[in-house]
mmCIF file of C-alpha atoms in Angstrom:
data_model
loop_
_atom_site.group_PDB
_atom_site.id
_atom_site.type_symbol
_atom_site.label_atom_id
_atom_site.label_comp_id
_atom_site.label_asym_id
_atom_site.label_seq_id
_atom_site.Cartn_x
_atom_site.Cartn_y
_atom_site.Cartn_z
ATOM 1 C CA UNK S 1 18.509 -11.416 -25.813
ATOM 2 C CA UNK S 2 20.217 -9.049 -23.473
ATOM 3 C CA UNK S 3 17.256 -7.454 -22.630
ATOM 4 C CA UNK S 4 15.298 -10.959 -22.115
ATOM 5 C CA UNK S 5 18.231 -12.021 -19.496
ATOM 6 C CA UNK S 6 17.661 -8.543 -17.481
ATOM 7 C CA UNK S 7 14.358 -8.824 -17.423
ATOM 8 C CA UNK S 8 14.389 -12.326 -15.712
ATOM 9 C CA UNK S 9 17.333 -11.511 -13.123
ATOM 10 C CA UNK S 10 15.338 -8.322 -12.328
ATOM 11 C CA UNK S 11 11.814 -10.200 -12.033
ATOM 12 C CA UNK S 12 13.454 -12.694 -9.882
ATOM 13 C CA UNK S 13 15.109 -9.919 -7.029
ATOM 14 C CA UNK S 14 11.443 -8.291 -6.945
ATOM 15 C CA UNK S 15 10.097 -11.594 -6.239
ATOM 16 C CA UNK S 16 12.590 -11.730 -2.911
ATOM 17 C CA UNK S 17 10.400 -9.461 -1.048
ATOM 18 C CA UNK S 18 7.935 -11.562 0.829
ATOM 19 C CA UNK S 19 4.253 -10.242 -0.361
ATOM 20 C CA UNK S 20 2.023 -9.011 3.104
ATOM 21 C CA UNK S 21 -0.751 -11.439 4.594
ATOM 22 C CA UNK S 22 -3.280 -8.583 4.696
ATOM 23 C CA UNK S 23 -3.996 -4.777 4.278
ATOM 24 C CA UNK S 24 -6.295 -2.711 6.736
ATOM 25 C CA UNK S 25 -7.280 0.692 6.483
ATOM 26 C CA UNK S 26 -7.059 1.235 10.814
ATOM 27 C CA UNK S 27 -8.325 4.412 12.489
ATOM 28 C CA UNK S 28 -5.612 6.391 14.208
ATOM 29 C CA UNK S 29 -6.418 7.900 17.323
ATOM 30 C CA UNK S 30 -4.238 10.384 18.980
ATOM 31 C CA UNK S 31 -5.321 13.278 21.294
ATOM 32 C CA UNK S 32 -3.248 16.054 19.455
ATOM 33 C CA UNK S 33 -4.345 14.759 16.395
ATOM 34 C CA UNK S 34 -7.523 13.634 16.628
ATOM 35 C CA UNK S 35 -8.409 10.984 14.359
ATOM 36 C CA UNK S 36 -7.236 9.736 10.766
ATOM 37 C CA UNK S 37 -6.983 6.614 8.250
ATOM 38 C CA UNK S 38 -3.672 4.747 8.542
ATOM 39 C CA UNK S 39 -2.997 2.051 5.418
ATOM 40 C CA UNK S 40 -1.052 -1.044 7.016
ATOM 41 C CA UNK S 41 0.326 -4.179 5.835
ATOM 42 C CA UNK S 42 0.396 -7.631 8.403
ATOM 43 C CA UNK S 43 2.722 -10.059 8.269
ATOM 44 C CA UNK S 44 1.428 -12.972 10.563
ATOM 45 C CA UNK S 45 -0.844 -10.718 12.774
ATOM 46 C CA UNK S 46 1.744 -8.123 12.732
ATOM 47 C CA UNK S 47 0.877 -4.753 11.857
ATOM 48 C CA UNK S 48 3.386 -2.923 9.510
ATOM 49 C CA UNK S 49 3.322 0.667 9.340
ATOM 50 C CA UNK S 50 4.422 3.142 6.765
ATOM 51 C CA UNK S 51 7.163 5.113 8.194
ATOM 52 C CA UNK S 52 6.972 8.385 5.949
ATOM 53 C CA UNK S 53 3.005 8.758 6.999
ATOM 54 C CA UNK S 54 3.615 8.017 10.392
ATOM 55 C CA UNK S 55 6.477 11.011 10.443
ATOM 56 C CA UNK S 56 4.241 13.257 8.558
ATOM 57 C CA UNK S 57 1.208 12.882 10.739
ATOM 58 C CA UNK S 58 3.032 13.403 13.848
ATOM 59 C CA UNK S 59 5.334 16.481 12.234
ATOM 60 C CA UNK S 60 8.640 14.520 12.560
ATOM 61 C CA UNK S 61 10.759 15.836 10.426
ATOM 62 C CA UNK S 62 12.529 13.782 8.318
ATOM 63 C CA UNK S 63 14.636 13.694 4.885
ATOM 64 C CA UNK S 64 15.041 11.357 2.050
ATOM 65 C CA UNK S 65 18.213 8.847 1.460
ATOM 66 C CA UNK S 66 20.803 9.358 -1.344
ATOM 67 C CA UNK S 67 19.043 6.960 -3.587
ATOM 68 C CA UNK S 68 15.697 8.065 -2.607
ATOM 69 C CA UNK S 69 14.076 4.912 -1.008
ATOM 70 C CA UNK S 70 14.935 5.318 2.515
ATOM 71 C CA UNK S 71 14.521 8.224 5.240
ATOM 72 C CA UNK S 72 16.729 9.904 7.568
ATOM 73 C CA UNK S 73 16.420 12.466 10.460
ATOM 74 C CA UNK S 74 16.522 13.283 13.616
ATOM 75 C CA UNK S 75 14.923 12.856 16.535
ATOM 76 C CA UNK S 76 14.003 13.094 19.860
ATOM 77 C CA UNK S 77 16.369 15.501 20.175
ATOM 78 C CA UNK S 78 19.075 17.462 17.121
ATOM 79 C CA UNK S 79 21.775 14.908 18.800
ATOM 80 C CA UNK S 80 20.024 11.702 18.278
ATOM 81 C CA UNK S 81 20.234 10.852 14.026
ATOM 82 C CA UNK S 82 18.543 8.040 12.239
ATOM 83 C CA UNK S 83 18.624 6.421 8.915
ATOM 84 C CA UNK S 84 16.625 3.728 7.700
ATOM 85 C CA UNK S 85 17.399 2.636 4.372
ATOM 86 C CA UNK S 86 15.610 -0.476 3.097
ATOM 87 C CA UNK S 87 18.003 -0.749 -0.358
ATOM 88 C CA UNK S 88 21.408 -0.685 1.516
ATOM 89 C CA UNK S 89 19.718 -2.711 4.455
ATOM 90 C CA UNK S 90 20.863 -0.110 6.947
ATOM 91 C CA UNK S 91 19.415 0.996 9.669
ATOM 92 C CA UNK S 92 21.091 3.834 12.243
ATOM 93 C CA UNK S 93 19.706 4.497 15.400
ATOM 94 C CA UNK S 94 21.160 6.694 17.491
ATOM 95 C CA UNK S 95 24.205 6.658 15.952
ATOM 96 C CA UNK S 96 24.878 2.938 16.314
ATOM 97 C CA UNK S 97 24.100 1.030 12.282
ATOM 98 C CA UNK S 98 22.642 -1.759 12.064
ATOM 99 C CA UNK S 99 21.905 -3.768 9.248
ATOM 100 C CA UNK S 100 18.390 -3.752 8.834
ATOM 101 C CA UNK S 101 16.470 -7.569 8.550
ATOM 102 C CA UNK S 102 14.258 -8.248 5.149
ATOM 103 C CA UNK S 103 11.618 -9.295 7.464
ATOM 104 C CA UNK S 104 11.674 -6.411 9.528
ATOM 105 C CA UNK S 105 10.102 -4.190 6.882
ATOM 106 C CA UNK S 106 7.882 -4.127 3.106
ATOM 107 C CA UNK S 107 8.925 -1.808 0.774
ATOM 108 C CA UNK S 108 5.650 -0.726 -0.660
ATOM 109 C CA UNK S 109 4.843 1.560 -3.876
ATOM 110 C CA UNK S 110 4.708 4.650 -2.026
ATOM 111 C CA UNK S 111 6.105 3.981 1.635
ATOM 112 C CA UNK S 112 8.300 1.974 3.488
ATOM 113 C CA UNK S 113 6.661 -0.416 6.007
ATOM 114 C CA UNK S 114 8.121 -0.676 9.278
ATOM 115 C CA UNK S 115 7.992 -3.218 11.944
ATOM 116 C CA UNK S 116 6.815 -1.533 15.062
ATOM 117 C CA UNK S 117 9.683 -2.732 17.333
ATOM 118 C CA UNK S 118 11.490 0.072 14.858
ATOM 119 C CA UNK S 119 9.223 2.466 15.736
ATOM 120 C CA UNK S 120 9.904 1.846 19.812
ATOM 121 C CA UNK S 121 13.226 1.816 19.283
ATOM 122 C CA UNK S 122 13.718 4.543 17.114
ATOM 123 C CA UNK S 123 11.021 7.137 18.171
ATOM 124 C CA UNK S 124 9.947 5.366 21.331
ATOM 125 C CA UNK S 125 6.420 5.078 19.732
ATOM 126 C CA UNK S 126 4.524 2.447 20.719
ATOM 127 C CA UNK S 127 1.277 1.527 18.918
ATOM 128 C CA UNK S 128 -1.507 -0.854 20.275
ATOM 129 C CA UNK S 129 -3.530 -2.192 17.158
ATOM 130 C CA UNK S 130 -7.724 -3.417 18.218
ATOM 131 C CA UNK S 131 -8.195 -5.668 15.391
ATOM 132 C CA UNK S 132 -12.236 -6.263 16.429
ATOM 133 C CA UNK S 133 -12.184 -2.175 15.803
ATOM 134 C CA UNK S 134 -9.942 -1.734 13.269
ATOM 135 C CA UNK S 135 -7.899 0.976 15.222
ATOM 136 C CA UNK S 136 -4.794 1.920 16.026
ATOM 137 C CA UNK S 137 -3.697 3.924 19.209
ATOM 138 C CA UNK S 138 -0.381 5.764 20.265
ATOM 139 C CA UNK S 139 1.803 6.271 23.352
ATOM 140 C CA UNK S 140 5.047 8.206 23.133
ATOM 141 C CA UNK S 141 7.781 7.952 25.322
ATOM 142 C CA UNK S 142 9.281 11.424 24.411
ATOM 143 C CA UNK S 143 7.356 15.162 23.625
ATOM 144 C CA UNK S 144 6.336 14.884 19.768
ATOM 145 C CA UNK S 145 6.288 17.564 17.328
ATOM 146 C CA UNK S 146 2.482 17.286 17.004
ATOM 147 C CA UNK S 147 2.640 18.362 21.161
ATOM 148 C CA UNK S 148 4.499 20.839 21.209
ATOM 149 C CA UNK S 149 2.492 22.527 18.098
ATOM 150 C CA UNK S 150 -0.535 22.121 19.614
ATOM 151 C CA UNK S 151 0.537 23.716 22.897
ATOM 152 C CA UNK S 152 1.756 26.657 20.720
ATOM 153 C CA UNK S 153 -1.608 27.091 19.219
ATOM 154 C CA UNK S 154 -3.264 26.982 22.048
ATOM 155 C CA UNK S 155 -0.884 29.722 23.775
ATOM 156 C CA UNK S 156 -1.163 32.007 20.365
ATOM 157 C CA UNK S 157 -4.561 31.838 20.699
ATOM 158 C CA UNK S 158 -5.152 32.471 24.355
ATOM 159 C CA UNK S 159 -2.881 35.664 24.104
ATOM 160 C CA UNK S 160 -5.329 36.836 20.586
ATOM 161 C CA UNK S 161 -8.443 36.322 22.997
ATOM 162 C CA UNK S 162 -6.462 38.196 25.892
ATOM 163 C CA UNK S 163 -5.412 40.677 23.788
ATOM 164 C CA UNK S 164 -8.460 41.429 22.235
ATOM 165 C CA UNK S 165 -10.314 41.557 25.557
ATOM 166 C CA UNK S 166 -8.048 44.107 26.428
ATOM 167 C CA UNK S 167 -9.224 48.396 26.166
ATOM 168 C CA UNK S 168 -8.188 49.519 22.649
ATOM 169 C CA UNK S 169 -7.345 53.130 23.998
ATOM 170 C CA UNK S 170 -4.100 54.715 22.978
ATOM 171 C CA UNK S 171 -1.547 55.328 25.233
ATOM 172 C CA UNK S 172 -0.922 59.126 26.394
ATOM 173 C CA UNK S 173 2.127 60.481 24.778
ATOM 174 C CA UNK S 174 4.812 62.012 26.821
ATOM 175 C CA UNK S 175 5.804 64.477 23.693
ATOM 176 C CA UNK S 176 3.245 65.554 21.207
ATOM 177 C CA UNK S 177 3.510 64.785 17.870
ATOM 178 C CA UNK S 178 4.316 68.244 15.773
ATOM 179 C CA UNK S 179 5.080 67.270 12.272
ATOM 180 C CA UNK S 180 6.434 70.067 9.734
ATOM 181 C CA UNK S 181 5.059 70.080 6.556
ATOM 182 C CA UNK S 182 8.696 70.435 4.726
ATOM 183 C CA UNK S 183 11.533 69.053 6.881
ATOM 184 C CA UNK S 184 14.697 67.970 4.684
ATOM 185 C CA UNK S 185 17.210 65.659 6.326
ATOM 186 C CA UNK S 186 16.216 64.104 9.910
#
């Protein structure tokens, strides 16, 4: 009987989530990234995005919560910490909490959902969705991790080529190099 009155009380708090209008599969284009497949969930003509894909595509690093459903971080810079937390229906940004609105985000099986006004404010991330294309573009208000690896890459790779291009001949030594065949100590 116990278990029969649990069962109810639980079905009826997983029913409080409003369900999602639609799902799209949307094609993310971003220069340092080039292109990939974005699941997201609308809510009326809304587009929803999972916050832990977002992060990972774009090399944000990020944590999860104390009871595992939400993620933390920082970013732009080691100063600037945010939580989102969609059990405790907390949000931090900057520093300042918030409590964070059950319309503002869907917590899905594997991600949390995120109302892009969270991402602006947050991350400064500002995505334009082209429903007749099914796409999904990017600007950034601040340098993202995705940047500033790419710029790397190229750098590491323009010194390999330099380096490469380079004569191969060893330098002349000032002191020759007379090795003894037994030397004990230095």
């Amino acid at each position: 009987m116990l278990l029969t009155v649990f069962l109810v009380f639980s079905s009826k708090t997983a029913e409080a989530q409003q369900e999602p209008d639609g799902e799209a599969m949307l094609t993310f284009s971003y220069p340092s990234l080039g292109q990939a497949y974005l699941n997201v969930v609308f809510f009326d003509d809304v587009p929803y995005l999972p916050l832990g894909e977002v992060l990972s595509l774009l090399y944000i690093g990020n944590d999860k919560t104390e009871n595992g459903k939400g993620l933390q971080g920082f970013f732009p810079s080691k100063n600037d910490k945010w939580i989102v937390d969609p059990i405790l229906g907390l949000i931090t940004i900057k520093g300042n909490r918030e409590t964070l609105p059950a319309d503002k985000f869907y917590l899905g099986n594997m991600d949390i959902f995120l109302h892009p006004d969270y991402y602006a404010r947050i991350f400064g991330l500002k995505f334009v969705v082209n429903f007749n294309a099914l796409s999904l573009s990017l600007t950034a208000e601040y340098q993202l991790p995705l940047d500033e690896r790419q710029k790397r890459e190229a750098m590491r790779k323009k010194m390999q080529q330099s380096a490469a291009n380079k004569d191969q001949t060893e330098a002349p030594l000032i002191y020759g190099r007379d090795r003894k065949f037994f030397a004990p100590g230095m």
